[in-house]
Amino acid sequence: MASHIPLQKRATRLLPFALGAGFFFWGLVYFAWPHLDALRPSPPPGPHHRPHPSSAHFVPVLPDSIPGPPPDPKWAARADAVRDAFLHAHKGYMDYAYPNDELLPLTEGFVNNFNGWSITLVDGLDTMWIMGLHDEFYDTVPILANMTFALPEKSFAAFFETVIRHLGGMLSAYALSGEPILLARADDLATKLLPAFHTRSGFPKYAVNTITGEIRPGWTGSAVLWAEALSCQLEYKYLAHLTGRRQYFDTVEKSMDIMRDADITEGQFPTKWHVETGKPMNQHFSVGAFADSAHEYLLKQWLLTAKSEQKALDLYMRASSSIIKELLFLSATRNLLYVTDTTDGRPSHTFEHLSCFLPGLLALGAHTLPLPERERTLHAWAAEGLAHTCWVTYADQASGLGPDEVIMKAMPRSAENPRAGRWLAHVERWEEAGRPGDVPPGLREVPRRGKGQRDYTSRKMGYYLRPETVESFYILWRTTGDEKWRERGWAVFEAIERETKTHSGYASLIDVDQSPAPRKNEMPSFFMAETLKYLYLLFTDKEIIPLDRWVFNTEAHPLPIFEWSDWEKEQYGI
Ligand code: DMJ
């Protein structure tokens, strides 16, 4: 029928429909356009791929295009040297160890201590992005895209390590690059780890099978270490914000509630808690191995959530005041400021390399917390003095690298020194005396001391490529602007190159007080995730990760500061 109607007439009759359809189509485009990003297929990854932000909170970091004055050639060359070190380690890992976890740098072998999920790649992925190593980054993304995070029956992933390394690594690489697959894989892994929280208290159990959900305790039996209970909140909260999955927030907040309600002396949070009852199990107060990152995650939860979580802030204030009051001491001869641990109030005078993260944390707090002026000054002095001591323990050694653990010789207890060398008492006396010399106790530069002449004895003389000292140098450099931290960092890097470099990578040392130092056959993944990243950020003039926009998790994976929406605050009870 229609074919008998003349063409002109047909067009006239169809006109209203055509106009209607046109309005409908363009109206749809107009209103839906801003929401269509999620439906568009991603362009294939490639070295020059620059992803488009697909949501309001997404701003990829492009180190090459950060504006600023031309870099100082001295520091640019030093940053390049660190990038070369990363590439050397990466190549060695890929040639001899991939797809296993870590390289054995003396025998060109490999080891699987972290579930066999190529930990060195996952942990080092965001460092690649930060260093502008886009080829290496985009070679790695498909490997991650294909990871199943599966484990055979009766095999277990250590919850804490998997969260801070794998989960933190993927979330950070996602936040920097915008590759959606990294968020999807992080979400998968986070869900697979959730059964770890199937305990009566809500604390996470030591390890979990990612397929069956079976959980098992670690060497601490029924105890969970404070560091392990309180070092998953940054990752899970950021993920809750990205995915809208309330379960992530609620699950990790339980441990925070236990801390808020715990009956403990001042802010002296013990190192062991009963994983089922949620009760403290000892009177051991520390910033070392069993506790370290818990302190970090208190301040950093407050910072990550744009200073909105009062609970985290209160807990940090309590803990950090107790650290300053109870755990800081001066050494006998050089008056070095050090941090130790106490059991039932009695100090051990052990000083751990692991606790060299504390000066960076205190500096970050002094820079950001709403503190009265005297408190802020105390935090800043403590940061400066402790970082100085961490540096001295490096500078003293023949290799130029610091030992893992020493026992400090404390000032003897006397009538004038009733608190047996506690730093705060010395500061108060110095202030009362009118601040002689203008340098607070524990902050004075001291001469290097050789074997047998030091104010400490060795306990563990190894250097395990750990990041804590250079991490603090980086935060101190960024918060104070004092170039000495960069120069000290460079001395550390030169020593790393001289003493630890091997044909295929970098090796831990057995005795830092020898040069050449005897080596240990290991290259932990945190060397590429943390140590080299902090050194690179220390030397590069560009502020790639501004501290008012990013927060580092305890494995040096930067996560972007975000604000909870009103809806989230209401849902989560923030
Ligand atoms: C890292 O895995 C993390 O920094 C953790 O919090 C403790 N220490 C190691 C590196 O020393």
Coordinates of C-alpha atoms and ligand atoms in Angstrom, one line a residue:
M1 CA 0.0 0.0 0.0
A2 CA 2.6 2.5 1.1
S3 CA 4.4 2.2 -2.3
H4 CA 1.4 3.7 -4.1
I5 CA 1.5 7.0 -2.1
P6 CA 3.6 9.6 -3.9
L7 CA 7.1 10.2 -2.3
Q8 CA 6.5 13.8 -1.4
K9 CA 3.2 13.0 0.4
R10 CA 4.9 10.1 2.2
A11 CA 7.7 12.4 3.4
T12 CA 5.1 15.0 4.7
R13 CA 3.2 12.3 6.5
L14 CA 6.4 10.9 8.1
L15 CA 7.7 14.3 9.1
P16 CA 6.1 14.5 12.6
F17 CA 7.5 11.0 13.4
A18 CA 10.9 11.9 12.1
L19 CA 11.0 15.1 14.2
G20 CA 9.7 13.2 17.2
A21 CA 12.3 10.5 16.8
G22 CA 15.1 13.1 16.3
F23 CA 14.1 15.0 19.5
F24 CA 14.0 11.8 21.4
F25 CA 17.4 10.6 20.1
W26 CA 19.2 13.9 20.8
G27 CA 17.5 14.4 24.1
L28 CA 18.7 10.9 25.1
V29 CA 22.3 11.8 24.0
Y30 CA 22.2 15.1 25.9
F31 CA 21.0 13.6 29.2
A32 CA 22.8 10.3 29.0
W33 CA 26.2 11.4 27.6
P34 CA 27.9 12.1 31.0
H35 CA 26.9 8.6 32.1
L36 CA 27.9 6.7 29.0
D37 CA 31.6 6.3 29.9
A38 CA 31.0 3.1 31.8
L39 CA 29.5 1.5 28.7
R40 CA 32.3 2.3 26.4
P41 CA 34.8 -0.4 25.8
S42 CA 38.3 0.5 27.2
P43 CA 40.9 1.1 24.6
P44 CA 43.5 -1.7 24.6
P45 CA 46.3 -1.1 27.1
G46 CA 49.5 0.2 25.7
P47 CA 52.5 2.2 26.7
H48 CA 51.0 5.5 25.6
H49 CA 47.5 4.8 26.6
R50 CA 46.1 7.6 28.7
P51 CA 42.8 6.4 30.3
H52 CA 39.9 8.7 30.6
P53 CA 38.4 9.3 34.0
S54 CA 35.3 7.3 34.2
S55 CA 33.9 8.7 37.4
A56 CA 33.9 11.9 39.3
H57 CA 36.6 10.9 41.8
F58 CA 38.9 9.6 39.2
V59 CA 42.0 11.7 38.2
P60 CA 44.9 9.6 36.8
V61 CA 48.4 10.7 37.8
L62 CA 50.6 11.4 34.9
P63 CA 54.1 12.0 36.3
D64 CA 55.4 13.3 32.9
S65 CA 52.9 16.1 32.7
I66 CA 53.2 17.5 36.3
P67 CA 54.0 21.2 35.9
G68 CA 56.9 22.8 37.7
P69 CA 60.3 24.4 37.2
P70 CA 62.9 22.4 35.3
P71 CA 64.4 19.8 37.7
D72 CA 67.8 20.3 39.2
P73 CA 70.1 18.2 37.1
K74 CA 71.9 16.7 40.2
W75 CA 68.6 15.4 41.6
A76 CA 67.2 14.4 38.2
A77 CA 70.3 12.2 37.7
R78 CA 69.9 10.7 41.1
A79 CA 66.2 9.9 40.5
D80 CA 67.3 8.3 37.2
A81 CA 69.8 6.2 39.0
V82 CA 67.0 4.8 41.3
R83 CA 64.9 4.1 38.2
D84 CA 67.8 2.2 36.7
A85 CA 68.1 0.2 39.9
F86 CA 64.4 -0.7 39.7
L87 CA 64.8 -1.8 36.1
H88 CA 67.8 -4.0 37.0
A89 CA 65.8 -5.7 39.7
H90 CA 62.8 -6.0 37.5
K91 CA 64.7 -7.6 34.7
G92 CA 66.4 -10.1 37.1
Y93 CA 63.0 -11.0 38.5
M94 CA 61.5 -11.5 35.1
D95 CA 64.5 -13.5 33.7
Y96 CA 64.9 -15.8 36.7
A97 CA 61.9 -15.8 39.0
Y98 CA 58.6 -14.8 37.3
P99 CA 55.9 -16.1 37.7
N100 CA 57.0 -17.0 41.2
D101 CA 57.0 -14.6 44.1
E102 CA 60.5 -13.5 44.7
L103 CA 64.0 -13.6 43.1
L104 CA 66.9 -15.3 44.8
P105 CA 69.5 -12.9 43.7
L106 CA 72.7 -14.9 44.5
T107 CA 71.6 -18.1 42.8
E108 CA 69.3 -16.7 40.1
G109 CA 66.5 -18.9 41.6
F110 CA 63.1 -18.1 43.0
V111 CA 61.0 -18.6 46.1
N112 CA 57.2 -18.6 46.8
N113 CA 56.4 -17.2 50.2
F114 CA 53.3 -15.3 49.3
N115 CA 50.9 -17.7 47.7
G116 CA 52.9 -17.9 44.4
W117 CA 51.0 -15.0 42.9
S118 CA 54.0 -13.1 41.5
I119 CA 54.2 -10.9 44.5
T120 CA 57.2 -8.9 43.2
L121 CA 55.2 -7.8 40.2
V122 CA 52.0 -6.9 42.1
D123 CA 53.9 -5.1 44.8
G124 CA 56.1 -3.2 42.4
L125 CA 53.3 -2.2 39.9
D126 CA 52.6 1.3 41.2
T127 CA 56.3 2.0 41.5
M128 CA 56.5 1.4 37.7
W129 CA 53.7 3.9 37.2
I130 CA 55.3 6.5 39.5
M131 CA 58.7 6.1 37.7
G132 CA 57.1 6.5 34.3
L133 CA 57.9 2.9 33.3
H134 CA 54.8 2.5 31.2
D135 CA 56.0 -0.4 29.1
E136 CA 56.7 -2.5 32.2
F137 CA 53.4 -1.3 33.7
Y138 CA 51.3 -2.3 30.7
D139 CA 53.2 -5.6 30.3
T140 CA 52.1 -6.4 33.9
V141 CA 48.4 -5.4 33.7
P142 CA 47.3 -8.4 31.6
I143 CA 49.2 -10.7 33.9
L144 CA 47.2 -9.4 36.8
A145 CA 44.0 -9.4 34.8
N146 CA 44.4 -13.2 34.4
M147 CA 45.2 -13.9 38.1
T148 CA 42.7 -16.1 39.8
F149 CA 44.0 -15.7 43.4
A150 CA 43.2 -19.4 43.8
L151 CA 44.9 -21.7 46.3
P152 CA 44.9 -25.5 46.5
E153 CA 42.9 -27.0 49.4
K154 CA 44.8 -26.7 52.7
S155 CA 46.9 -23.9 51.4
F156 CA 46.5 -20.5 53.1
A157 CA 47.1 -16.8 52.2
A158 CA 48.5 -14.8 55.2
F159 CA 45.8 -12.2 55.6
F160 CA 47.9 -9.2 56.6
E161 CA 50.6 -9.7 54.0
T162 CA 48.1 -10.3 51.2
V163 CA 46.2 -7.2 52.1
I164 CA 49.1 -4.8 52.4
R165 CA 51.0 -6.1 49.4
H166 CA 48.5 -7.6 46.8
L167 CA 45.4 -5.7 47.6
G168 CA 47.2 -2.4 48.4
G169 CA 49.3 -2.8 45.3
M170 CA 46.4 -3.2 42.9
L171 CA 44.3 -0.5 44.5
S172 CA 47.2 2.0 44.3
A173 CA 48.0 1.0 40.7
Y174 CA 44.3 1.5 39.9
A175 CA 44.2 4.9 41.6
L176 CA 47.2 6.1 39.7
S177 CA 46.5 4.7 36.3
G178 CA 42.7 4.3 36.0
E179 CA 42.9 0.8 34.6
P180 CA 39.5 -0.6 35.6
I181 CA 40.7 -4.2 35.6
L182 CA 42.9 -3.5 38.5
L183 CA 39.9 -2.4 40.6
A184 CA 37.9 -5.4 39.5
R185 CA 40.8 -7.8 40.6
A186 CA 41.2 -5.9 43.8
D187 CA 37.5 -6.3 44.5
D188 CA 37.7 -10.1 43.7
L189 CA 40.6 -10.5 46.0
A190 CA 39.1 -8.5 48.9
T191 CA 36.0 -10.6 48.7
K192 CA 38.0 -13.9 48.7
L193 CA 39.8 -12.7 51.9
L194 CA 36.7 -11.8 53.8
P195 CA 36.3 -15.2 55.5
A196 CA 39.4 -14.3 57.5
F197 CA 37.0 -12.2 59.7
H198 CA 34.8 -15.2 60.6
T199 CA 35.9 -15.1 64.3
R200 CA 33.8 -14.3 67.3
S201 CA 35.4 -10.9 67.9
G202 CA 35.6 -9.9 64.3
F203 CA 39.4 -9.6 64.3
P204 CA 40.9 -11.3 61.3
K205 CA 42.4 -14.7 61.6
Y206 CA 46.0 -15.2 60.5
A207 CA 45.4 -16.9 57.2
V208 CA 42.6 -17.9 54.8
N209 CA 42.0 -20.2 51.9
T210 CA 40.7 -18.0 49.1
I211 CA 38.5 -20.8 47.6
T212 CA 37.1 -22.8 50.5
G213 CA 37.1 -19.9 53.0
E214 CA 38.8 -22.1 55.6
I215 CA 40.8 -20.1 58.1
R216 CA 43.7 -21.0 60.3
P217 CA 45.8 -19.4 63.1
G218 CA 49.5 -18.5 62.7
W219 CA 52.4 -19.0 65.1
T220 CA 50.7 -16.7 67.7
G221 CA 47.9 -19.3 68.2
S222 CA 44.8 -17.7 69.6
A223 CA 46.4 -14.2 69.5
V224 CA 46.2 -11.7 66.7
L225 CA 49.0 -9.2 66.5
W226 CA 47.9 -5.6 66.9
A227 CA 49.6 -4.7 63.6
E228 CA 47.7 -7.5 61.8
A229 CA 44.3 -6.5 63.2
L230 CA 44.7 -2.8 62.3
S231 CA 46.4 -2.8 58.9
C232 CA 43.6 -3.5 56.5
Q233 CA 41.3 -0.5 57.1
L234 CA 42.8 1.8 54.5
E235 CA 42.5 -0.8 51.8
Y236 CA 39.0 -2.0 52.7
K237 CA 37.6 1.5 53.3
Y238 CA 38.9 2.8 50.0
L239 CA 37.4 -0.2 48.3
A240 CA 34.1 0.4 50.2
H241 CA 34.1 3.9 48.8
L242 CA 34.8 2.8 45.2
T243 CA 32.4 -0.1 45.1
G244 CA 29.6 1.0 47.5
R245 CA 30.0 -2.4 49.3
R246 CA 29.0 -1.7 52.9
Q247 CA 30.3 -5.1 54.0
Y248 CA 33.9 -3.9 53.4
F249 CA 33.5 -1.0 55.8
D250 CA 31.5 -2.7 58.5
T251 CA 33.9 -5.7 58.6
V252 CA 37.1 -3.8 59.2
E253 CA 35.5 -1.2 61.5
K254 CA 34.8 -3.9 64.1
S255 CA 38.5 -3.9 65.1
M256 CA 38.4 -0.2 65.4
D257 CA 35.4 -0.4 67.7
I258 CA 37.2 -3.0 69.8
M259 CA 40.1 -0.5 70.2
R260 CA 37.8 2.4 71.1
D261 CA 36.1 0.3 73.8
A262 CA 39.2 -1.5 75.2
D263 CA 40.1 -1.2 78.8
I264 CA 43.8 -0.3 78.6
T265 CA 46.3 1.9 80.3
E266 CA 46.3 5.3 78.6
G267 CA 47.1 4.8 74.9
Q268 CA 49.3 1.8 75.5
F269 CA 47.6 -0.6 73.1
P270 CA 49.1 -4.1 73.7
T271 CA 50.7 -6.1 70.9
K272 CA 48.6 -9.2 71.3
W273 CA 44.8 -9.6 71.4
H274 CA 42.6 -12.7 71.7
V275 CA 41.2 -13.4 68.3
E276 CA 38.0 -14.8 69.6
T277 CA 37.2 -12.8 72.8
G278 CA 38.7 -9.5 71.5
K279 CA 40.5 -8.9 74.8
P280 CA 44.1 -7.7 75.3
M281 CA 46.5 -10.6 76.0
N282 CA 49.6 -8.8 77.3
Q283 CA 51.1 -5.6 78.6
H284 CA 53.6 -5.2 75.8
F285 CA 53.6 -1.7 74.3
S286 CA 55.6 -1.2 71.2
V287 CA 56.0 0.4 67.8
G288 CA 58.1 -2.5 66.5
A289 CA 57.4 -5.7 64.6
F290 CA 54.1 -6.6 66.3
A291 CA 52.6 -3.2 66.4
D292 CA 54.2 -0.9 63.8
S293 CA 51.6 -0.4 61.1
A294 CA 48.7 -0.2 63.5
H295 CA 50.0 3.1 64.6
E296 CA 50.2 4.2 61.0
Y297 CA 46.7 3.1 60.2
L298 CA 45.2 5.2 63.0
L299 CA 46.5 8.5 61.7
K300 CA 46.2 7.4 58.1
Q301 CA 42.5 6.4 58.3
W302 CA 41.8 9.9 59.5
L303 CA 43.8 11.4 56.7
L304 CA 42.5 9.1 53.9
T305 CA 39.0 10.0 54.7
A306 CA 39.6 13.7 54.5
K307 CA 39.9 14.0 58.3
S308 CA 36.4 12.8 58.9
E309 CA 36.9 9.8 61.2
Q310 CA 37.1 11.1 64.7
K311 CA 37.4 7.6 66.2
A312 CA 40.7 7.0 64.3
L313 CA 42.0 10.4 65.2
D314 CA 41.3 9.9 68.9
L315 CA 43.0 6.5 68.9
Y316 CA 46.1 8.0 67.2
M317 CA 46.2 10.8 69.7
R318 CA 46.1 8.4 72.6
A319 CA 48.7 6.1 71.2
S320 CA 51.1 8.8 70.0
S321 CA 51.0 10.6 73.4
S322 CA 51.9 7.4 75.1
I323 CA 54.7 6.7 72.7
I324 CA 56.2 10.1 73.4
K325 CA 55.8 9.7 77.1
E326 CA 56.8 6.1 77.6
L327 CA 58.8 4.7 74.7
L328 CA 61.3 7.5 73.8
F329 CA 64.7 7.4 75.5
L330 CA 68.2 9.0 75.2
S331 CA 71.3 6.9 74.8
A332 CA 74.1 7.0 77.2
T333 CA 77.0 8.7 75.4
R334 CA 75.8 10.4 72.2
N335 CA 72.4 11.2 73.6
L336 CA 70.7 9.6 70.6
L337 CA 66.9 9.6 70.7
Y338 CA 65.5 6.2 70.2
V339 CA 62.2 4.4 70.5
T340 CA 61.8 1.0 72.3
D341 CA 59.1 -1.2 73.7
T342 CA 57.9 -1.8 77.3
T343 CA 56.5 -4.9 79.1
D344 CA 54.6 -4.0 82.2
G345 CA 56.2 -0.6 81.9
R346 CA 59.8 -1.9 81.8
P347 CA 61.7 -0.9 78.7
S348 CA 63.7 -3.5 76.7
H349 CA 65.9 -0.8 75.0
T350 CA 65.7 -2.7 71.8
F351 CA 65.8 -0.4 68.8
E352 CA 64.4 -2.0 65.6
H353 CA 64.9 -0.9 62.0
L354 CA 61.2 -1.6 61.6
S355 CA 60.5 1.3 64.1
C356 CA 62.2 3.8 61.8
F357 CA 58.9 4.4 60.1
L358 CA 57.9 6.3 63.3
P359 CA 59.8 9.5 62.6
G360 CA 57.9 9.8 59.3
L361 CA 54.6 9.1 60.9
L362 CA 55.2 11.7 63.7
A363 CA 56.3 14.2 61.1
L364 CA 53.1 13.6 59.1
G365 CA 51.1 14.0 62.3
A366 CA 52.9 17.3 63.2
H367 CA 52.1 18.5 59.7
T368 CA 48.4 17.7 59.7
L369 CA 47.0 17.2 63.2
P370 CA 45.0 19.9 65.1
L371 CA 47.5 20.0 67.9
P372 CA 48.3 22.7 70.4
E373 CA 51.6 24.4 69.5
R374 CA 53.7 22.7 72.2
E375 CA 52.4 19.2 71.3
R376 CA 53.0 19.9 67.6
T377 CA 56.6 20.9 68.4
L378 CA 57.1 17.8 70.5
H379 CA 56.0 15.6 67.7
A380 CA 58.2 17.4 65.2
W381 CA 61.3 17.2 67.5
A382 CA 60.7 13.5 68.1
A383 CA 60.4 13.0 64.4
E384 CA 63.6 14.8 63.7
G385 CA 65.6 13.1 66.5
L386 CA 64.4 9.6 65.7
A387 CA 65.2 10.0 62.0
H388 CA 68.6 11.2 62.9
T389 CA 69.2 8.1 65.0
C390 CA 68.0 5.9 62.2
W391 CA 70.5 7.6 60.0
V392 CA 73.4 7.3 62.6
T393 CA 72.9 3.6 62.8
Y394 CA 73.5 3.5 59.0
A395 CA 76.4 6.0 59.0
D396 CA 78.2 4.1 61.8
Q397 CA 78.5 0.8 59.9
A398 CA 81.3 -0.1 57.5
S399 CA 78.8 -0.9 54.8
G400 CA 76.8 2.4 55.3
L401 CA 73.6 0.4 55.8
G402 CA 71.8 0.0 59.0
P403 CA 71.4 -3.1 61.2
D404 CA 68.0 -4.7 61.8
E405 CA 68.1 -4.6 65.6
V406 CA 70.3 -3.1 68.2
I407 CA 70.2 -2.8 72.0
M408 CA 70.7 0.7 73.1
K409 CA 72.7 1.6 76.2
A410 CA 70.3 3.8 78.1
M411 CA 71.3 6.7 80.4
P412 CA 71.6 5.3 83.9
R413 CA 68.9 6.0 86.4
S414 CA 69.9 8.6 89.0
A415 CA 68.5 11.2 91.3
E416 CA 68.5 13.7 88.4
N417 CA 67.3 11.1 86.0
P418 CA 64.6 9.2 87.8
R419 CA 62.8 8.3 84.6
A420 CA 65.9 6.5 83.4
G421 CA 66.7 8.4 80.3
R422 CA 63.1 9.0 79.1
W423 CA 63.3 11.7 76.5
L424 CA 60.4 13.8 77.7
A425 CA 61.9 14.3 81.1
H426 CA 65.0 15.6 79.5
V427 CA 63.1 17.9 77.2
E428 CA 61.2 19.3 80.2
R429 CA 64.4 19.9 82.1
W430 CA 66.0 21.6 79.1
E431 CA 63.0 23.9 78.7
E432 CA 63.1 24.8 82.4
A433 CA 66.8 25.6 82.1
G434 CA 65.9 28.2 79.4
R435 CA 66.7 25.9 76.4
P436 CA 70.5 26.0 76.5
G437 CA 72.2 25.7 73.1
D438 CA 68.8 26.0 71.4
V439 CA 68.9 22.4 70.3
P440 CA 66.5 20.0 72.1
P441 CA 67.9 16.8 73.7
G442 CA 68.4 14.1 71.1
L443 CA 68.6 16.4 68.1
R444 CA 72.2 17.3 68.1
E445 CA 74.5 16.1 65.2
V446 CA 76.9 13.4 66.6
P447 CA 80.2 11.9 65.3
R448 CA 80.2 8.5 63.6
R449 CA 81.4 5.7 65.9
G450 CA 83.2 2.5 64.9
K451 CA 82.8 -1.0 66.3
G452 CA 83.2 -1.3 70.0
Q453 CA 82.8 2.5 70.6
R454 CA 79.0 2.8 70.1
D455 CA 76.2 3.5 72.5
Y456 CA 74.5 0.3 71.3
T457 CA 75.3 -3.4 70.9
S458 CA 74.2 -5.4 67.9
R459 CA 71.4 -7.9 68.1
K460 CA 70.6 -8.5 64.4
M461 CA 73.3 -7.2 62.1
G462 CA 71.6 -7.9 58.8
Y463 CA 70.2 -5.3 56.4
Y464 CA 67.1 -6.7 54.7
L465 CA 66.6 -4.0 52.1
R466 CA 63.9 -2.6 54.3
P467 CA 62.3 0.8 53.6
E468 CA 61.6 2.4 57.0
T469 CA 64.6 4.7 57.2
V470 CA 64.3 6.2 53.7
E471 CA 60.5 6.3 54.1
S472 CA 61.0 8.7 57.0
F473 CA 63.6 10.7 55.1
Y474 CA 61.1 11.2 52.4
I475 CA 58.3 12.4 54.7
L476 CA 60.7 14.6 56.6
W477 CA 62.0 16.1 53.3
R478 CA 58.5 16.8 52.1
T479 CA 57.2 18.2 55.4
T480 CA 60.3 20.3 56.5
G481 CA 62.0 21.0 53.1
D482 CA 65.4 20.3 54.7
E483 CA 67.7 19.0 52.0
K484 CA 69.8 17.0 54.5
W485 CA 67.3 14.2 54.3
R486 CA 67.8 13.9 50.6
E487 CA 71.6 13.9 50.9
R488 CA 71.3 11.2 53.6
G489 CA 69.0 9.2 51.3
W490 CA 71.5 9.5 48.5
A491 CA 74.3 8.1 50.8
V492 CA 71.9 5.2 51.6
F493 CA 71.3 4.6 47.9
E494 CA 75.0 4.6 47.1
A495 CA 75.6 2.0 49.8
I496 CA 72.8 -0.1 48.4
E497 CA 74.4 0.0 44.9
R498 CA 77.8 -0.7 46.3
E499 CA 77.0 -3.4 48.8
T500 CA 73.8 -5.2 47.7
K501 CA 73.8 -5.2 43.8
T502 CA 74.2 -8.6 42.2
H503 CA 74.2 -9.9 38.6
S504 CA 70.4 -10.3 38.7
G505 CA 69.1 -7.9 41.4
Y506 CA 69.8 -6.8 44.9
A507 CA 70.5 -9.0 48.0
S508 CA 70.0 -8.5 51.7
L509 CA 73.1 -8.3 53.8
I510 CA 74.2 -10.6 56.7
D511 CA 76.5 -8.2 58.5
V512 CA 76.4 -4.5 57.9
D513 CA 79.6 -3.8 59.8
Q514 CA 81.7 -5.3 57.0
S515 CA 82.5 -4.0 53.6
P516 CA 82.1 -5.7 51.3
A517 CA 79.3 -7.1 53.4
P518 CA 78.4 -10.8 53.2
R519 CA 75.1 -11.2 51.4
K520 CA 71.9 -13.2 51.9
N521 CA 70.1 -14.9 49.1
E522 CA 66.9 -12.9 49.1
M523 CA 65.3 -9.9 47.5
P524 CA 62.0 -9.1 49.3
S525 CA 59.2 -7.6 47.2
F526 CA 59.1 -4.5 49.5
F527 CA 62.5 -3.5 48.1
M528 CA 60.7 -2.6 44.8
A529 CA 57.4 -1.6 46.3
E530 CA 58.8 0.6 49.1
T531 CA 62.6 1.2 49.3
L532 CA 63.2 2.2 45.7
K533 CA 59.8 4.0 45.5
Y534 CA 60.6 6.2 48.5
L535 CA 64.2 6.9 47.2
Y536 CA 62.8 7.9 43.8
L537 CA 60.2 10.2 45.4
L538 CA 62.9 11.6 47.6
F539 CA 65.1 12.6 44.6
T540 CA 62.6 13.6 42.0
D541 CA 61.8 17.3 42.2
K542 CA 58.3 16.8 41.0
E543 CA 55.8 16.3 43.7
I544 CA 54.2 13.2 42.1
I545 CA 52.4 12.1 45.3
P546 CA 51.5 15.3 47.2
L547 CA 50.9 14.4 50.9
D548 CA 47.8 16.4 51.1
R549 CA 46.2 14.3 48.4
W550 CA 47.6 10.8 49.0
V551 CA 48.2 8.5 51.9
F552 CA 50.7 5.6 51.7
N553 CA 49.6 2.3 53.0
T554 CA 52.2 0.4 55.1
E555 CA 53.6 -1.2 52.0
A556 CA 54.2 2.3 50.4
H557 CA 51.1 2.0 48.1
P558 CA 49.6 5.5 47.8
L559 CA 45.8 5.7 48.0
P560 CA 44.0 8.9 47.2
I561 CA 42.3 10.9 49.9
F562 CA 38.6 10.9 49.5
E563 CA 35.5 12.3 51.2
W564 CA 32.7 10.1 52.4
S565 CA 29.5 11.3 50.9
D566 CA 26.5 12.2 53.2
W567 CA 24.9 8.9 52.1
E568 CA 28.0 6.9 53.1
K569 CA 28.3 8.7 56.4
E570 CA 24.7 7.9 57.2
Q571 CA 25.0 4.2 56.1
Y572 CA 28.3 3.6 57.9
G573 CA 27.6 5.6 61.0
I574 CA 30.6 7.9 60.6
Ligands
DMJ1 C1 56.8 -4.1 54.9 O1 56.3 -5.3 54.4 C2 55.8 -3.3 55.5 O2 56.3 -2.0 55.6 C3 55.3 -3.8 56.8 O3 54.4 -2.9 57.5 C4 56.4 -4.0 57.8 N1 57.7 -4.1 57.2 C5 57.9 -4.5 55.9 C6 59.2 -4.0 55.4 O4 60.2 -3.9 56.3

